[in-house]
């Protein structure tokens, strides 16, 4: 596909194409799943873990930090005892979630073609 990777602008400066930027933000096994969970509104770390079966605490924390560093996720620390932390999408994160919605529609439309077929035992 044309346009991947660094591009030369008219001024001669390298620019990364938009697709590469987006993939850098949501790439990996768990980030798009996190976007789905966070779209429901502010959630705590434990709630996210319960909704994302199979993710380790370490991997979840790393992914949340990366999304926060990208400006996609907001981390709110409440000065309570015990401390409470909630994660939510920023306006940038909400706009990214809107951009990902057609991907979900595509997956739903082609579910039968993409899901593994059950094995049929020979007679």
mmCIF file of N, CA and C in Angstrom:
data_model
loop_
_atom_site.group_PDB
_atom_site.id
_atom_site.type_symbol
_atom_site.label_atom_id
_atom_site.label_comp_id
_atom_site.label_asym_id
_atom_site.label_seq_id
_atom_site.Cartn_x
_atom_site.Cartn_y
_atom_site.Cartn_z
ATOM 1 N N UNK A 1 0.844 -1.167 0.000
ATOM 2 C CA UNK A 1 0.000 0.000 0.000
ATOM 3 C C UNK A 1 0.889 1.229 0.000
ATOM 4 N N UNK A 2 0.601 2.177 -0.847
ATOM 5 C CA UNK A 2 1.409 3.385 -0.927
ATOM 6 C C UNK A 2 1.185 4.253 0.293
ATOM 7 N N UNK A 3 2.194 5.037 0.651
ATOM 8 C CA UNK A 3 2.036 6.006 1.722
ATOM 9 C C UNK A 3 2.434 5.510 3.086
ATOM 10 N N UNK A 4 2.995 4.336 3.217
ATOM 11 C CA UNK A 4 3.400 3.843 4.527
ATOM 12 C C UNK A 4 4.777 4.356 4.866
ATOM 13 N N UNK A 5 5.029 4.527 6.137
ATOM 14 C CA UNK A 5 6.351 4.923 6.600
ATOM 15 C C UNK A 5 6.594 6.401 6.420
ATOM 16 N N UNK A 6 7.858 6.832 6.599
ATOM 17 C CA UNK A 6 8.188 8.244 6.495
ATOM 18 C C UNK A 6 7.993 8.764 5.075
ATOM 19 N N UNK A 7 7.510 9.974 4.973
ATOM 20 C CA UNK A 7 7.320 10.644 3.698
ATOM 21 C C UNK A 7 8.118 11.931 3.707
ATOM 22 N N UNK A 8 8.516 12.391 2.547
ATOM 23 C CA UNK A 8 9.198 13.669 2.434
ATOM 24 C C UNK A 8 8.151 14.743 2.178
ATOM 25 N N UNK A 9 8.158 15.782 3.003
ATOM 26 C CA UNK A 9 7.268 16.910 2.751
ATOM 27 C C UNK A 9 7.943 17.825 1.740
ATOM 28 N N UNK A 10 7.225 18.846 1.282
ATOM 29 C CA UNK A 10 7.803 19.779 0.320
ATOM 30 C C UNK A 10 9.029 20.473 0.883
ATOM 31 N N UNK A 11 9.084 20.644 2.214
ATOM 32 C CA UNK A 11 10.234 21.297 2.833
ATOM 33 C C UNK A 11 11.411 20.336 2.992
ATOM 34 N N UNK A 12 11.199 19.045 2.674
ATOM 35 C CA UNK A 12 12.265 18.062 2.786
ATOM 36 C C UNK A 12 12.284 17.337 4.120
ATOM 37 N N UNK A 13 11.407 17.711 5.053
ATOM 38 C CA UNK A 13 11.362 17.060 6.368
ATOM 39 C C UNK A 13 10.595 15.747 6.268
ATOM 40 N N UNK A 14 11.044 14.738 7.023
ATOM 41 C CA UNK A 14 10.338 13.458 7.052
ATOM 42 C C UNK A 14 9.031 13.610 7.807
ATOM 43 N N UNK A 15 7.975 12.990 7.284
ATOM 44 C CA UNK A 15 6.684 12.949 7.950
ATOM 45 C C UNK A 15 6.214 11.509 7.942
ATOM 46 N N UNK A 16 5.639 11.081 9.044
ATOM 47 C CA UNK A 16 5.099 9.736 9.121
ATOM 48 C C UNK A 16 3.664 9.779 8.634
ATOM 49 N N UNK A 17 3.265 8.803 7.824
ATOM 50 C CA UNK A 17 1.895 8.793 7.313
ATOM 51 C C UNK A 17 0.914 8.530 8.455
ATOM 52 N N UNK A 18 -0.308 8.951 8.249
ATOM 53 C CA UNK A 18 -1.339 8.828 9.270
ATOM 54 C C UNK A 18 -1.615 7.399 9.692
ATOM 55 N N UNK A 19 -1.559 6.467 8.750
ATOM 56 C CA UNK A 19 -1.815 5.066 9.087
ATOM 57 C C UNK A 19 -0.764 4.564 10.074
ATOM 58 N N UNK A 20 0.500 4.911 9.836
ATOM 59 C CA UNK A 20 1.569 4.488 10.751
ATOM 60 C C UNK A 20 1.370 5.089 12.132
ATOM 61 N N UNK A 21 0.967 6.345 12.187
ATOM 62 C CA UNK A 21 0.719 6.985 13.482
ATOM 63 C C UNK A 21 -0.398 6.272 14.237
ATOM 64 N N UNK A 22 -1.487 5.983 13.537
ATOM 65 C CA UNK A 22 -2.628 5.321 14.178
ATOM 66 C C UNK A 22 -2.253 3.929 14.659
ATOM 67 N N UNK A 23 -1.525 3.178 13.833
ATOM 68 C CA UNK A 23 -1.132 1.823 14.219
ATOM 69 C C UNK A 23 -0.207 1.859 15.432
ATOM 70 N N UNK A 24 0.674 2.850 15.491
ATOM 71 C CA UNK A 24 1.552 2.988 16.658
ATOM 72 C C UNK A 24 0.743 3.174 17.932
ATOM 73 N N UNK A 25 -0.367 3.897 17.839
ATOM 74 C CA UNK A 25 -1.190 4.164 19.023
ATOM 75 C C UNK A 25 -1.976 2.931 19.445
ATOM 76 N N UNK A 26 -2.594 2.226 18.510
ATOM 77 C CA UNK A 26 -3.501 1.123 18.870
ATOM 78 C C UNK A 26 -2.918 -0.257 18.622
ATOM 79 N N UNK A 27 -1.675 -0.321 18.160
ATOM 80 C CA UNK A 27 -1.071 -1.609 17.864
ATOM 81 C C UNK A 27 -0.893 -2.457 19.109
ATOM 82 N N UNK A 28 -0.851 -3.751 18.917
ATOM 83 C CA UNK A 28 -0.707 -4.681 20.025
ATOM 84 C C UNK A 28 -2.004 -5.407 20.289
ATOM 85 N N UNK A 29 -1.920 -6.402 21.129
ATOM 86 C CA UNK A 29 -3.067 -7.277 21.375
ATOM 87 C C UNK A 29 -4.174 -6.616 22.180
ATOM 88 N N UNK A 30 -3.851 -5.705 23.102
ATOM 89 C CA UNK A 30 -4.842 -5.267 24.076
ATOM 90 C C UNK A 30 -5.345 -3.840 23.905
ATOM 91 N N UNK A 31 -4.674 -2.986 23.171
ATOM 92 C CA UNK A 31 -5.049 -1.569 23.144
ATOM 93 C C UNK A 31 -6.429 -1.317 22.568
ATOM 94 N N UNK A 32 -6.785 -1.995 21.485
ATOM 95 C CA UNK A 32 -8.113 -1.770 20.925
ATOM 96 C C UNK A 32 -9.193 -2.340 21.847
ATOM 97 N N UNK A 33 -8.874 -3.416 22.548
ATOM 98 C CA UNK A 33 -9.816 -3.939 23.537
ATOM 99 C C UNK A 33 -9.998 -2.931 24.676
ATOM 100 N N UNK A 34 -8.910 -2.302 25.073
ATOM 101 C CA UNK A 34 -8.992 -1.267 26.108
ATOM 102 C C UNK A 34 -9.870 -0.109 25.655
ATOM 103 N N UNK A 35 -9.722 0.288 24.410
ATOM 104 C CA UNK A 35 -10.541 1.377 23.870
ATOM 105 C C UNK A 35 -12.030 1.013 23.990
ATOM 106 N N UNK A 36 -12.342 -0.231 23.697
ATOM 107 C CA UNK A 36 -13.729 -0.694 23.772
ATOM 108 C C UNK A 36 -14.253 -0.592 25.208
ATOM 109 N N UNK A 37 -13.455 -1.039 26.180
ATOM 110 C CA UNK A 37 -13.873 -0.991 27.582
ATOM 111 C C UNK A 37 -14.010 0.457 28.049
ATOM 112 N N UNK A 38 -13.057 1.292 27.700
ATOM 113 C CA UNK A 38 -13.064 2.678 28.164
ATOM 114 C C UNK A 38 -14.156 3.512 27.509
ATOM 115 N N UNK A 39 -14.682 3.059 26.383
ATOM 116 C CA UNK A 39 -15.760 3.788 25.718
ATOM 117 C C UNK A 39 -17.027 3.816 26.564
ATOM 118 N N UNK A 40 -17.138 2.879 27.498
ATOM 119 C CA UNK A 40 -18.320 2.808 28.354
ATOM 120 C C UNK A 40 -18.328 3.897 29.421
ATOM 121 N N UNK A 41 -17.203 4.575 29.619
ATOM 122 C CA UNK A 41 -17.097 5.616 30.632
ATOM 123 C C UNK A 41 -15.965 5.291 31.585
ATOM 124 N N UNK A 42 -15.747 6.156 32.585
ATOM 125 C CA UNK A 42 -14.632 5.943 33.516
ATOM 126 C C UNK A 42 -14.730 4.587 34.215
ATOM 127 N N UNK A 43 -13.597 3.885 34.247
ATOM 128 C CA UNK A 43 -13.540 2.573 34.893
ATOM 129 C C UNK A 43 -12.260 2.443 35.690
ATOM 130 N N UNK A 44 -12.328 1.617 36.708
ATOM 131 C CA UNK A 44 -11.167 1.354 37.545
ATOM 132 C C UNK A 44 -10.377 0.184 36.981
ATOM 133 N N UNK A 45 -9.124 0.097 37.413
ATOM 134 C CA UNK A 45 -8.201 -0.913 36.913
ATOM 135 C C UNK A 45 -8.779 -2.324 37.064
ATOM 136 N N UNK A 46 -9.299 -2.632 38.230
ATOM 137 C CA UNK A 46 -9.850 -3.964 38.479
ATOM 138 C C UNK A 46 -11.024 -4.291 37.573
ATOM 139 N N UNK A 47 -11.843 -3.296 37.295
ATOM 140 C CA UNK A 47 -12.975 -3.507 36.396
ATOM 141 C C UNK A 47 -12.489 -3.842 34.985
ATOM 142 N N UNK A 48 -11.431 -3.146 34.561
ATOM 143 C CA UNK A 48 -10.876 -3.419 33.233
ATOM 144 C C UNK A 48 -10.357 -4.851 33.179
ATOM 145 N N UNK A 49 -9.633 -5.252 34.210
ATOM 146 C CA UNK A 49 -9.080 -6.627 34.233
ATOM 147 C C UNK A 49 -10.170 -7.670 34.154
ATOM 148 N N UNK A 50 -11.276 -7.436 34.850
ATOM 149 C CA UNK A 50 -12.370 -8.409 34.817
ATOM 150 C C UNK A 50 -13.009 -8.483 33.428
ATOM 151 N N UNK A 51 -13.062 -7.369 32.713
ATOM 152 C CA UNK A 51 -13.678 -7.354 31.392
ATOM 153 C C UNK A 51 -12.761 -7.913 30.315
ATOM 154 N N UNK A 52 -11.447 -7.833 30.521
ATOM 155 C CA UNK A 52 -10.487 -8.318 29.526
ATOM 156 C C UNK A 52 -9.856 -9.605 30.029
ATOM 157 N N UNK A 53 -10.538 -10.674 29.793
ATOM 158 C CA UNK A 53 -10.076 -11.982 30.242
ATOM 159 C C UNK A 53 -8.748 -12.334 29.576
ATOM 160 N N UNK A 54 -7.762 -12.684 30.386
ATOM 161 C CA UNK A 54 -6.491 -13.145 29.850
ATOM 162 C C UNK A 54 -5.369 -12.128 29.885
ATOM 163 N N UNK A 55 -5.662 -10.872 30.188
ATOM 164 C CA UNK A 55 -4.605 -9.865 30.243
ATOM 165 C C UNK A 55 -3.989 -9.871 31.644
ATOM 166 N N UNK A 56 -2.669 -9.819 31.710
ATOM 167 C CA UNK A 56 -1.999 -9.772 33.014
ATOM 168 C C UNK A 56 -2.028 -8.343 33.544
ATOM 169 N N UNK A 57 -1.850 -8.220 34.839
ATOM 170 C CA UNK A 57 -1.825 -6.902 35.476
ATOM 171 C C UNK A 57 -0.701 -6.048 34.889
ATOM 172 N N UNK A 58 0.454 -6.657 34.685
ATOM 173 C CA UNK A 58 1.618 -5.939 34.148
ATOM 174 C C UNK A 58 1.345 -5.410 32.739
ATOM 175 N N UNK A 59 0.828 -6.265 31.872
ATOM 176 C CA UNK A 59 0.554 -5.873 30.488
ATOM 177 C C UNK A 59 -0.531 -4.807 30.441
ATOM 178 N N UNK A 60 -1.554 -4.948 31.259
ATOM 179 C CA UNK A 60 -2.622 -3.959 31.301
ATOM 180 C C UNK A 60 -2.070 -2.606 31.728
ATOM 181 N N UNK A 61 -1.265 -2.591 32.782
ATOM 182 C CA UNK A 61 -0.682 -1.327 33.261
ATOM 183 C C UNK A 61 0.200 -0.686 32.192
ATOM 184 N N UNK A 62 1.003 -1.488 31.494
ATOM 185 C CA UNK A 62 1.868 -0.961 30.430
ATOM 186 C C UNK A 62 1.042 -0.344 29.306
ATOM 187 N N UNK A 63 -0.007 -1.046 28.900
ATOM 188 C CA UNK A 63 -0.850 -0.538 27.814
ATOM 189 C C UNK A 63 -1.572 0.733 28.214
ATOM 190 N N UNK A 64 -2.061 0.794 29.443
ATOM 191 C CA UNK A 64 -2.712 2.016 29.912
ATOM 192 C C UNK A 64 -1.727 3.181 29.943
ATOM 193 N N UNK A 65 -0.499 2.933 30.399
ATOM 194 C CA UNK A 65 0.526 3.995 30.416
ATOM 195 C C UNK A 65 0.835 4.482 29.002
ATOM 196 N N UNK A 66 0.936 3.553 28.051
ATOM 197 C CA UNK A 66 1.223 3.931 26.671
ATOM 198 C C UNK A 66 0.084 4.752 26.075
ATOM 199 N N UNK A 67 -1.146 4.344 26.324
ATOM 200 C CA UNK A 67 -2.289 5.099 25.817
ATOM 201 C C UNK A 67 -2.389 6.467 26.491
ATOM 202 N N UNK A 68 -2.022 6.529 27.763
ATOM 203 C CA UNK A 68 -2.006 7.817 28.465
ATOM 204 C C UNK A 68 -0.926 8.720 27.868
ATOM 205 N N UNK A 69 0.256 8.174 27.591
ATOM 206 C CA UNK A 69 1.356 8.951 27.014
ATOM 207 C C UNK A 69 0.994 9.468 25.618
ATOM 208 N N UNK A 70 0.147 8.723 24.907
ATOM 209 C CA UNK A 70 -0.286 9.135 23.570
ATOM 210 C C UNK A 70 -1.421 10.145 23.616
ATOM 211 N N UNK A 71 -1.949 10.412 24.802
ATOM 212 C CA UNK A 71 -3.057 11.364 24.917
ATOM 213 C C UNK A 71 -4.413 10.762 24.651
ATOM 214 N N UNK A 72 -4.500 9.432 24.645
ATOM 215 C CA UNK A 72 -5.749 8.728 24.348
ATOM 216 C C UNK A 72 -6.543 8.457 25.623
ATOM 217 N N UNK A 73 -5.831 8.196 26.711
ATOM 218 C CA UNK A 73 -6.448 7.838 27.987
ATOM 219 C C UNK A 73 -6.110 8.890 29.042
ATOM 220 N N UNK A 74 -7.103 9.183 29.870
ATOM 221 C CA UNK A 74 -6.906 10.070 31.020
ATOM 222 C C UNK A 74 -6.928 9.223 32.288
ATOM 223 N N UNK A 75 -5.956 9.441 33.150
ATOM 224 C CA UNK A 75 -5.878 8.731 34.437
ATOM 225 C C UNK A 75 -6.198 9.736 35.535
ATOM 226 N N UNK A 76 -7.252 9.464 36.268
ATOM 227 C CA UNK A 76 -7.694 10.351 37.352
ATOM 228 C C UNK A 76 -7.428 9.675 38.689
ATOM 229 N N UNK A 77 -6.583 10.308 39.501
ATOM 230 C CA UNK A 77 -6.262 9.798 40.835
ATOM 231 C C UNK A 77 -7.049 10.601 41.859
ATOM 232 N N UNK A 78 -7.866 9.913 42.658
ATOM 233 C CA UNK A 78 -8.666 10.560 43.688
ATOM 234 C C UNK A 78 -7.952 10.426 45.022
ATOM 235 N N UNK A 79 -7.841 11.535 45.727
ATOM 236 C CA UNK A 79 -7.148 11.558 47.020
ATOM 237 C C UNK A 79 -8.085 11.019 48.095
ATOM 238 N N UNK A 80 -8.242 9.718 48.093
ATOM 239 C CA UNK A 80 -9.088 9.031 49.060
ATOM 240 C C UNK A 80 -8.255 7.955 49.736
ATOM 241 N N UNK A 81 -8.788 7.421 50.815
ATOM 242 C CA UNK A 81 -8.137 6.301 51.477
ATOM 243 C C UNK A 81 -9.109 5.127 51.423
ATOM 244 N N UNK A 82 -8.763 4.046 50.739
ATOM 245 C CA UNK A 82 -7.577 3.878 49.894
ATOM 246 C C UNK A 82 -7.707 4.707 48.618
ATOM 247 N N UNK A 83 -6.565 5.007 47.965
ATOM 248 C CA UNK A 83 -6.625 5.814 46.736
ATOM 249 C C UNK A 83 -7.456 5.112 45.661
ATOM 250 N N UNK A 84 -8.147 5.907 44.897
ATOM 251 C CA UNK A 84 -8.970 5.386 43.801
ATOM 252 C C UNK A 84 -8.458 5.998 42.501
ATOM 253 N N UNK A 85 -8.291 5.160 41.472
ATOM 254 C CA UNK A 85 -7.843 5.616 40.155
ATOM 255 C C UNK A 85 -8.879 5.176 39.132
ATOM 256 N N UNK A 86 -9.273 6.104 38.281
ATOM 257 C CA UNK A 86 -10.192 5.789 37.192
ATOM 258 C C UNK A 86 -9.551 6.167 35.867
ATOM 259 N N UNK A 87 -9.849 5.372 34.858
ATOM 260 C CA UNK A 87 -9.342 5.618 33.514
ATOM 261 C C UNK A 87 -10.520 5.933 32.602
ATOM 262 N N UNK A 88 -10.306 6.876 31.702
ATOM 263 C CA UNK A 88 -11.338 7.235 30.739
ATOM 264 C C UNK A 88 -10.672 7.696 29.450
ATOM 265 N N UNK A 89 -11.464 7.785 28.396
ATOM 266 C CA UNK A 89 -10.951 8.280 27.126
ATOM 267 C C UNK A 89 -10.918 9.803 27.147
ATOM 268 N N UNK A 90 -9.880 10.370 26.576
ATOM 269 C CA UNK A 90 -9.792 11.812 26.366
ATOM 270 C C UNK A 90 -10.616 12.144 25.115
ATOM 271 N N UNK A 91 -10.816 13.420 24.821
ATOM 272 C CA UNK A 91 -11.476 13.749 23.545
ATOM 273 C C UNK A 91 -10.750 13.133 22.344
ATOM 274 N N UNK A 92 -9.423 13.112 22.374
ATOM 275 C CA UNK A 92 -8.654 12.469 21.303
ATOM 276 C C UNK A 92 -8.959 10.970 21.255
ATOM 277 N N UNK A 93 -9.064 10.346 22.415
ATOM 278 C CA UNK A 93 -9.399 8.927 22.491
ATOM 279 C C UNK A 93 -10.794 8.636 21.985
ATOM 280 N N UNK A 94 -11.746 9.517 22.302
ATOM 281 C CA UNK A 94 -13.113 9.322 21.808
ATOM 282 C C UNK A 94 -13.158 9.443 20.285
ATOM 283 N N UNK A 95 -12.379 10.379 19.736
ATOM 284 C CA UNK A 95 -12.373 10.507 18.277
ATOM 285 C C UNK A 95 -11.713 9.289 17.632
ATOM 286 N N UNK A 96 -10.689 8.738 18.279
ATOM 287 C CA UNK A 96 -10.073 7.507 17.772
ATOM 288 C C UNK A 96 -11.070 6.355 17.830
ATOM 289 N N UNK A 97 -11.833 6.280 18.902
ATOM 290 C CA UNK A 97 -12.838 5.221 19.034
ATOM 291 C C UNK A 97 -13.878 5.327 17.916
ATOM 292 N N UNK A 98 -14.263 6.554 17.562
ATOM 293 C CA UNK A 98 -15.196 6.748 16.449
ATOM 294 C C UNK A 98 -14.577 6.260 15.140
ATOM 295 N N UNK A 99 -13.282 6.504 14.975
ATOM 296 C CA UNK A 99 -12.600 6.056 13.762
ATOM 297 C C UNK A 99 -12.511 4.538 13.696
ATOM 298 N N UNK A 100 -12.456 3.869 14.851
ATOM 299 C CA UNK A 100 -12.358 2.414 14.894
ATOM 300 C C UNK A 100 -13.712 1.720 14.725
ATOM 301 N N UNK A 101 -14.805 2.461 14.888
ATOM 302 C CA UNK A 101 -16.147 1.864 14.806
ATOM 303 C C UNK A 101 -16.376 1.115 13.487
ATOM 304 N N UNK A 102 -15.973 1.649 12.329
ATOM 305 C CA UNK A 102 -16.175 0.882 11.085
ATOM 306 C C UNK A 102 -15.416 -0.445 11.075
ATOM 307 N N UNK A 103 -14.303 -0.529 11.769
ATOM 308 C CA UNK A 103 -13.567 -1.792 11.855
ATOM 309 C C UNK A 103 -14.392 -2.837 12.593
ATOM 310 N N UNK A 104 -15.092 -2.412 13.647
ATOM 311 C CA UNK A 104 -15.966 -3.324 14.379
ATOM 312 C C UNK A 104 -17.119 -3.796 13.489
ATOM 313 N N UNK A 105 -17.690 -2.864 12.729
ATOM 314 C CA UNK A 105 -18.784 -3.214 11.814
ATOM 315 C C UNK A 105 -18.298 -4.240 10.792
ATOM 316 N N UNK A 106 -17.095 -4.020 10.255
ATOM 317 C CA UNK A 106 -16.516 -4.958 9.290
ATOM 318 C C UNK A 106 -16.342 -6.335 9.915
ATOM 319 N N UNK A 107 -15.823 -6.381 11.147
ATOM 320 C CA UNK A 107 -15.635 -7.653 11.832
ATOM 321 C C UNK A 107 -16.950 -8.381 12.063
ATOM 322 N N UNK A 108 -17.975 -7.623 12.460
ATOM 323 C CA UNK A 108 -19.289 -8.238 12.656
ATOM 324 C C UNK A 108 -19.839 -8.778 11.336
ATOM 325 N N UNK A 109 -19.666 -8.020 10.261
ATOM 326 C CA UNK A 109 -20.191 -8.415 8.957
ATOM 327 C C UNK A 109 -19.513 -9.686 8.443
ATOM 328 N N UNK A 110 -18.241 -9.877 8.767
ATOM 329 C CA UNK A 110 -17.493 -11.010 8.232
ATOM 330 C C UNK A 110 -17.156 -12.064 9.296
ATOM 331 N N UNK A 111 -17.889 -12.032 10.378
ATOM 332 C CA UNK A 111 -17.651 -12.950 11.494
ATOM 333 C C UNK A 111 -17.586 -14.410 11.047
ATOM 334 N N UNK A 112 -18.562 -14.825 10.244
ATOM 335 C CA UNK A 112 -18.614 -16.232 9.824
ATOM 336 C C UNK A 112 -17.400 -16.637 9.000
ATOM 337 N N UNK A 113 -16.866 -15.702 8.232
ATOM 338 C CA UNK A 113 -15.700 -16.008 7.398
ATOM 339 C C UNK A 113 -14.402 -16.006 8.206
ATOM 340 N N UNK A 114 -14.383 -15.261 9.302
ATOM 341 C CA UNK A 114 -13.148 -15.059 10.049
ATOM 342 C C UNK A 114 -12.981 -15.971 11.253
ATOM 343 N N UNK A 115 -14.082 -16.369 11.865
ATOM 344 C CA UNK A 115 -13.973 -17.219 13.052
ATOM 345 C C UNK A 115 -13.543 -18.615 12.632
ATOM 346 N N UNK A 116 -12.760 -19.252 13.483
ATOM 347 C CA UNK A 116 -12.349 -20.619 13.138
ATOM 348 C C UNK A 116 -13.546 -21.534 12.964
ATOM 349 N N UNK A 117 -13.471 -22.367 11.987
ATOM 350 C CA UNK A 117 -14.541 -23.317 11.707
ATOM 351 C C UNK A 117 -14.433 -24.497 12.687
ATOM 352 N N UNK A 118 -15.561 -25.003 13.158
ATOM 353 C CA UNK A 118 -15.489 -26.191 14.025
ATOM 354 C C UNK A 118 -14.955 -27.389 13.246
ATOM 355 N N UNK A 119 -14.215 -28.208 13.936
ATOM 356 C CA UNK A 119 -13.665 -29.403 13.286
ATOM 357 C C UNK A 119 -14.773 -30.428 13.127
ATOM 358 N N UNK A 120 -14.791 -31.030 11.964
ATOM 359 C CA UNK A 120 -15.766 -32.074 11.675
ATOM 360 C C UNK A 120 -15.048 -33.401 11.722
ATOM 361 N N UNK A 121 -15.563 -34.309 12.546
ATOM 362 C CA UNK A 121 -14.929 -35.622 12.654
ATOM 363 C C UNK A 121 -15.322 -36.462 11.449
ATOM 364 N N UNK A 122 -14.332 -37.184 10.942
ATOM 365 C CA UNK A 122 -14.586 -38.075 9.800
ATOM 366 C C UNK A 122 -15.419 -39.262 10.251
ATOM 367 N N UNK A 123 -16.276 -39.749 9.368
ATOM 368 C CA UNK A 123 -17.133 -40.909 9.685
ATOM 369 C C UNK A 123 -16.328 -42.182 9.672
#
